mmCIF file of C-alpha atoms in Angstrom:
data_model
loop_
_atom_site.group_PDB
_atom_site.id
_atom_site.type_symbol
_atom_site.label_atom_id
_atom_site.label_comp_id
_atom_site.label_asym_id
_atom_site.label_seq_id
_atom_site.Cartn_x
_atom_site.Cartn_y
_atom_site.Cartn_z
ATOM 1 C CA MET H 435 -17.978 12.902 1.797
ATOM 2 C CA ASN H 436 -14.497 11.667 2.654
ATOM 3 C CA ILE H 437 -11.751 13.408 0.692
ATOM 4 C CA GLN H 438 -8.528 11.443 0.930
ATOM 5 C CA THR H 439 -5.302 13.408 1.116
ATOM 6 C CA MET H 440 -1.638 12.575 1.575
ATOM 7 C CA GLU H 441 -0.163 15.202 3.862
ATOM 8 C CA ASN H 442 3.394 14.096 4.614
ATOM 9 C CA THR H 443 6.143 11.571 3.937
ATOM 10 C CA ASN H 444 4.954 9.234 6.689
ATOM 11 C CA GLU H 445 1.547 9.021 5.053
ATOM 12 C CA LEU H 446 3.193 8.482 1.671
ATOM 13 C CA GLU H 447 5.217 5.580 3.054
ATOM 14 C CA GLN H 448 2.067 4.041 4.538
ATOM 15 C CA GLN H 449 0.292 4.367 1.215
ATOM 16 C CA ILE H 450 3.237 2.873 -0.662
ATOM 17 C CA ALA H 451 3.114 -0.136 1.660
ATOM 18 C CA ALA H 452 -0.608 -0.514 1.014
ATOM 19 C CA LEU H 453 -0.040 -0.114 -2.740
ATOM 20 C CA ILE H 454 2.636 -2.823 -2.747
ATOM 21 C CA ALA H 455 0.213 -5.158 -0.994
ATOM 22 C CA ILE H 456 -2.179 -4.623 -3.919
ATOM 23 C CA GLU H 457 0.461 -4.493 -6.673
ATOM 24 C CA PRO H 458 3.645 -6.362 -5.583
ATOM 25 C CA ARG H 459 5.500 -5.252 -8.724
ATOM 26 C CA PHE H 460 5.977 -1.890 -7.014
ATOM 27 C CA ALA H 461 8.169 -3.504 -4.328
ATOM 28 C CA PRO H 462 11.391 -3.633 -6.402
ATOM 29 C CA VAL H 463 10.635 -0.165 -7.810
ATOM 30 C CA HIS H 464 10.353 1.265 -4.307
ATOM 31 C CA LYS H 465 13.546 -0.481 -3.290
ATOM 32 C CA GLN H 466 15.306 0.989 -6.320
ATOM 33 C CA VAL H 467 14.068 4.596 -6.169
ATOM 34 C CA GLY H 468 13.293 5.013 -2.459
ATOM 35 C CA THR H 469 10.482 7.182 -1.146
ATOM 36 C CA PRO H 470 9.767 10.019 -3.603
ATOM 37 C CA SER H 471 9.454 13.669 -2.626
ATOM 38 C CA LEU H 472 5.873 14.884 -2.260
ATOM 39 C CA ARG H 473 6.714 18.204 -3.947
ATOM 40 C CA HIS H 474 3.631 19.899 -2.508
ATOM 41 C CA ASN H 475 2.968 23.547 -3.317
ATOM 42 C CA GLU H 476 0.553 26.177 -2.012
ATOM 43 C CA GLY H 477 -1.620 26.236 -5.121
ATOM 44 C CA GLY H 478 -3.867 29.154 -5.968
ATOM 45 C CA PHE H 479 -3.884 31.610 -8.853
ATOM 46 C CA GLU H 480 -0.118 32.026 -9.011
ATOM 47 C CA GLN H 481 0.512 28.272 -9.214
ATOM 48 C CA LEU H 482 -1.900 27.795 -12.106
ATOM 49 C CA MET H 483 -0.642 30.864 -13.918
ATOM 50 C CA ARG H 484 2.897 29.546 -13.648
ATOM 51 C CA ALA H 485 1.760 26.188 -15.055
ATOM 52 C CA MET H 486 0.177 27.996 -18.004
ATOM 53 C CA VAL H 487 3.283 30.070 -18.660
ATOM 54 C CA GLY H 488 5.412 26.927 -18.720
ATOM 55 C CA GLN H 489 3.294 24.913 -21.139
ATOM 56 C CA GLN H 490 5.244 23.643 -24.183
ATOM 57 C CA LEU H 491 8.383 25.506 -23.119
ATOM 58 C CA SER H 492 11.716 24.277 -21.846
ATOM 59 C CA VAL H 493 12.295 24.565 -18.106
ATOM 60 C CA ALA H 494 14.834 27.327 -18.700
ATOM 61 C CA ALA H 495 12.573 29.351 -21.002
ATOM 62 C CA ALA H 496 9.609 29.031 -18.644
ATOM 63 C CA ALA H 497 11.723 30.099 -15.663
ATOM 64 C CA SER H 498 13.044 33.109 -17.557
ATOM 65 C CA ILE H 499 9.580 34.353 -18.547
ATOM 66 C CA TRP H 500 8.210 33.733 -15.061
ATOM 67 C CA LYS H 501 11.045 35.747 -13.509
ATOM 68 C CA ARG H 502 10.274 38.655 -15.822
ATOM 69 C CA LEU H 503 6.600 38.514 -14.840
ATOM 70 C CA VAL H 504 7.504 38.400 -11.144
ATOM 71 C CA ASP H 505 9.917 41.315 -11.503
ATOM 72 C CA ALA H 506 7.230 43.293 -13.322
ATOM 73 C CA GLU H 507 4.698 42.393 -10.592
ATOM 74 C CA LEU H 508 2.380 40.787 -13.129
ATOM 75 C CA ILE H 509 1.371 37.617 -11.292
ATOM 76 C CA THR H 510 -1.891 38.608 -9.588
ATOM 77 C CA PRO H 511 -5.421 38.746 -11.031
ATOM 78 C CA GLN H 512 -5.632 42.493 -10.490
ATOM 79 C CA ALA H 513 -2.290 43.168 -12.175
ATOM 80 C CA ILE H 514 -3.172 40.985 -15.158
ATOM 81 C CA HIS H 515 -6.585 42.616 -15.458
ATOM 82 C CA GLU H 516 -5.039 46.080 -15.568
ATOM 83 C CA ALA H 517 -2.158 45.179 -17.919
ATOM 84 C CA THR H 518 -2.393 45.605 -21.668
ATOM 85 C CA ASP H 519 -1.651 42.752 -24.035
ATOM 86 C CA ASP H 520 1.465 44.618 -25.159
ATOM 87 C CA THR H 521 2.693 44.837 -21.568
ATOM 88 C CA LEU H 522 2.306 41.075 -21.129
ATOM 89 C CA LYS H 523 3.923 40.431 -24.495
ATOM 90 C CA ALA H 524 6.921 42.532 -23.425
ATOM 91 C CA GLN H 525 7.499 40.084 -20.563
ATOM 92 C CA GLY H 526 7.505 37.112 -22.930
ATOM 93 C CA LEU H 527 3.879 35.950 -23.001
ATOM 94 C CA SER H 528 2.642 34.856 -26.399
ATOM 95 C CA LYS H 529 -0.779 35.868 -27.686
ATOM 96 C CA GLN H 530 -2.092 32.407 -26.818
ATOM 97 C CA LYS H 531 -0.633 32.419 -23.306
ATOM 98 C CA THR H 532 -2.072 35.889 -22.725
ATOM 99 C CA ARG H 533 -5.509 34.554 -23.672
ATOM 100 C CA TYR H 534 -5.066 31.661 -21.241
ATOM 101 C CA VAL H 535 -4.017 33.868 -18.347
ATOM 102 C CA ARG H 536 -6.879 36.281 -18.970
ATOM 103 C CA SER H 537 -9.303 33.350 -18.965
ATOM 104 C CA LEU H 538 -7.928 32.311 -15.575
ATOM 105 C CA VAL H 539 -8.548 35.834 -14.282
ATOM 106 C CA ASP H 540 -12.065 35.958 -15.758
ATOM 107 C CA HIS H 541 -13.118 32.687 -14.124
ATOM 108 C CA ASP H 542 -12.305 34.155 -10.693
ATOM 109 C CA ILE H 543 -11.886 30.745 -9.062
ATOM 110 C CA ASP H 544 -12.412 30.558 -5.310
ATOM 111 C CA PHE H 545 -9.386 28.373 -4.627
ATOM 112 C CA ALA H 546 -10.269 27.830 -0.963
ATOM 113 C CA THR H 547 -13.508 26.099 -1.946
ATOM 114 C CA LEU H 548 -11.639 23.598 -4.130
ATOM 115 C CA GLU H 549 -10.281 21.938 -1.003
ATOM 116 C CA ALA H 550 -13.757 20.650 -0.143
ATOM 117 C CA LEU H 551 -14.743 19.517 -3.657
ATOM 118 C CA PRO H 552 -14.495 15.937 -4.968
ATOM 119 C CA ASN H 553 -11.713 15.316 -7.476
ATOM 120 C CA GLU H 554 -13.919 15.388 -10.566
ATOM 121 C CA GLU H 555 -15.580 18.647 -9.530
ATOM 122 C CA VAL H 556 -12.143 20.216 -9.118
ATOM 123 C CA VAL H 557 -11.206 18.981 -12.596
ATOM 124 C CA ALA H 558 -14.425 20.404 -14.049
ATOM 125 C CA THR H 559 -13.843 23.773 -12.371
ATOM 126 C CA LEU H 560 -10.253 24.094 -13.531
ATOM 127 C CA THR H 561 -10.714 22.779 -17.080
ATOM 128 C CA ALA H 562 -13.447 25.368 -17.666
ATOM 129 C CA VAL H 563 -10.531 27.808 -17.953
ATOM 130 C CA THR H 564 -9.126 28.140 -21.473
ATOM 131 C CA GLY H 565 -5.653 26.618 -21.482
ATOM 132 C CA ILE H 566 -6.135 24.205 -18.585
ATOM 133 C CA GLY H 567 -6.522 20.560 -19.583
ATOM 134 C CA ARG H 568 -7.128 17.490 -17.480
ATOM 135 C CA TRP H 569 -3.399 16.863 -16.937
ATOM 136 C CA THR H 570 -2.864 20.313 -15.410
ATOM 137 C CA ALA H 571 -5.959 19.885 -13.244
ATOM 138 C CA GLU H 572 -4.675 16.523 -12.011
ATOM 139 C CA MET H 573 -1.307 18.035 -11.173
ATOM 140 C CA TYR H 574 -3.151 20.638 -9.112
ATOM 141 C CA LEU H 575 -5.078 17.903 -7.325
ATOM 142 C CA LEU H 576 -1.931 15.939 -6.541
ATOM 143 C CA PHE H 577 0.584 18.645 -5.688
ATOM 144 C CA SER H 578 -1.571 21.556 -4.479
ATOM 145 C CA LEU H 579 -4.581 19.838 -2.911
ATOM 146 C CA LYS H 580 -2.571 16.778 -1.779
ATOM 147 C CA ARG H 581 -5.171 14.313 -3.044
ATOM 148 C CA ALA H 582 -4.223 10.680 -2.475
ATOM 149 C CA ASP H 583 -5.793 8.903 -5.452
ATOM 150 C CA ILE H 584 -4.571 10.616 -8.625
ATOM 151 C CA LEU H 585 -2.951 8.701 -11.498
ATOM 152 C CA ALA H 586 -2.051 10.951 -14.419
ATOM 153 C CA VAL H 587 -2.804 8.497 -17.238
ATOM 154 C CA ASP H 588 -2.137 11.163 -19.911
ATOM 155 C CA ASP H 589 1.407 11.743 -18.661
ATOM 156 C CA LEU H 590 4.081 10.355 -21.000
ATOM 157 C CA ALA H 591 6.495 9.395 -18.227
ATOM 158 C CA ILE H 592 3.720 7.618 -16.307
ATOM 159 C CA LYS H 593 2.753 5.636 -19.421
ATOM 160 C CA VAL H 594 6.338 4.616 -20.194
ATOM 161 C CA ALA H 595 7.084 3.600 -16.600
ATOM 162 C CA ALA H 596 3.793 1.698 -16.309
ATOM 163 C CA MET H 597 4.593 -0.160 -19.527
ATOM 164 C CA GLU H 598 7.843 -1.367 -17.937
ATOM 165 C CA LEU H 599 6.247 -2.121 -14.577
ATOM 166 C CA LEU H 600 3.361 -4.111 -16.034
ATOM 167 C CA GLY H 601 5.409 -5.814 -18.740
ATOM 168 C CA LEU H 602 3.294 -4.445 -21.575
ATOM 169 C CA ALA H 603 4.373 -4.855 -25.184
ATOM 170 C CA GLU H 604 3.583 -1.255 -26.053
ATOM 171 C CA ARG H 605 2.870 2.042 -24.403
ATOM 172 C CA PRO H 606 -0.712 1.955 -23.046
ATOM 173 C CA THR H 607 -3.388 4.393 -24.084
ATOM 174 C CA PRO H 608 -4.786 6.519 -21.267
ATOM 175 C CA LYS H 609 -7.990 4.424 -21.266
ATOM 176 C CA LYS H 610 -6.113 1.136 -21.116
ATOM 177 C CA LEU H 611 -3.837 2.404 -18.369
ATOM 178 C CA LYS H 612 -6.833 3.602 -16.360
ATOM 179 C CA ASP H 613 -8.485 0.210 -16.759
ATOM 180 C CA LEU H 614 -5.315 -1.691 -15.806
ATOM 181 C CA THR H 615 -4.743 0.368 -12.654
ATOM 182 C CA GLN H 616 -8.217 0.768 -11.180
ATOM 183 C CA HIS H 617 -7.315 -1.727 -8.459
ATOM 184 C CA TRP H 618 -4.464 0.554 -7.313
ATOM 185 C CA SER H 619 -7.119 2.877 -5.860
ATOM 186 C CA PRO H 620 -7.133 4.571 -3.353
ATOM 187 C CA TYR H 621 -3.328 4.803 -3.516
ATOM 188 C CA ARG H 622 -2.822 6.042 -7.056
ATOM 189 C CA SER H 623 -0.997 9.242 -6.067
ATOM 190 C CA ALA H 624 1.676 7.101 -4.427
ATOM 191 C CA ALA H 625 1.760 5.094 -7.657
ATOM 192 C CA SER H 626 2.195 8.273 -9.723
ATOM 193 C CA LEU H 627 5.117 9.436 -7.601
ATOM 194 C CA LEU H 628 6.805 6.032 -7.773
ATOM 195 C CA LEU H 629 6.277 5.802 -11.534
ATOM 196 C CA TRP H 630 7.772 9.241 -12.133
ATOM 197 C CA SER H 631 10.812 8.260 -10.078
ATOM 198 C CA TYR H 632 11.015 4.936 -11.886
ATOM 199 C CA TYR H 633 10.894 6.668 -15.263
ATOM 200 C CA GLY H 634 13.671 8.949 -14.064
ATOM 201 C CA SER H 635 15.825 5.937 -13.218
ATOM 202 C CA LEU H 636 15.046 4.297 -16.556
ATOM 203 C CA ARG H 637 15.893 7.427 -18.537
ATOM 204 C CA ASP H 638 18.446 8.883 -16.122
ATOM 205 C CA LYS H 639 16.622 12.175 -15.829
ATOM 206 C CA THR H 640 14.020 13.931 -13.725
ATOM 207 C CA ALA H 641 10.459 13.220 -14.788
ATOM 208 C CA VAL H 642 8.309 14.758 -12.049
ATOM 209 C CA PRO H 643 6.395 17.773 -13.408
ATOM 210 C CA LEU H 644 6.197 21.167 -11.665
#
C-alpha cells in the first residue's frame, strides 16, 4: 500500500504544478496567492483535544480555554481521566466538551499506528470518538499526517472558493464538489491549501483552520 504524503514546501510546489496541469484554473490562483504554508503539526492526543476544545468557539475564546487547561496541566489522557467534571468545568469546558474529551481518552487511540493506515481507516478510527466528525478527521489527515490527497468538501471556505474557481452559479454541496473534483486526485491537499488561500484573498481574511 502506497500512502502519499506531502512533507515539505518543495513537494507542495511540485504537487501544485501537477494540479495546474490537470486543472489550469488554479494557475491564476497560485499566481495571486503564492505557495501556501503547509501548517503541519505533530498530531496526537493533544492536537485532537485542542480541536475539540475549539469547536464552535471564536479563536480568542478557544485560545483562552486552552491556556487555562495547559496551565492546569489538564491536557493528557491520564490527567483528564483523573480530573472530575467540576475541575474541567472550572477551566472552561462545557458539559458537552467534557463528554467529547472523555470519549477521546476512552478510545485510547494508538496515534503512531495511524501513520500506516489508509485515509478512510484513519477517518473511521477518529470519527468513532464522540465529538469528532469527518471534517476534523480530514484536518488531522492533512495537517498532522501530511496526507497529499485530502479535499475538505464540507469546509465552508473550500466550497465558496471552489464555487468561484469553477464558475458555479451556487455554492456546491459536498457531494457535488467531490464529484466535480475527483480528477484533481492525487493532489487534492494542494488544492485545499490553494482554495483556503484563495478564499482568504476573496474575503480579505484568514481561512485556513487550525
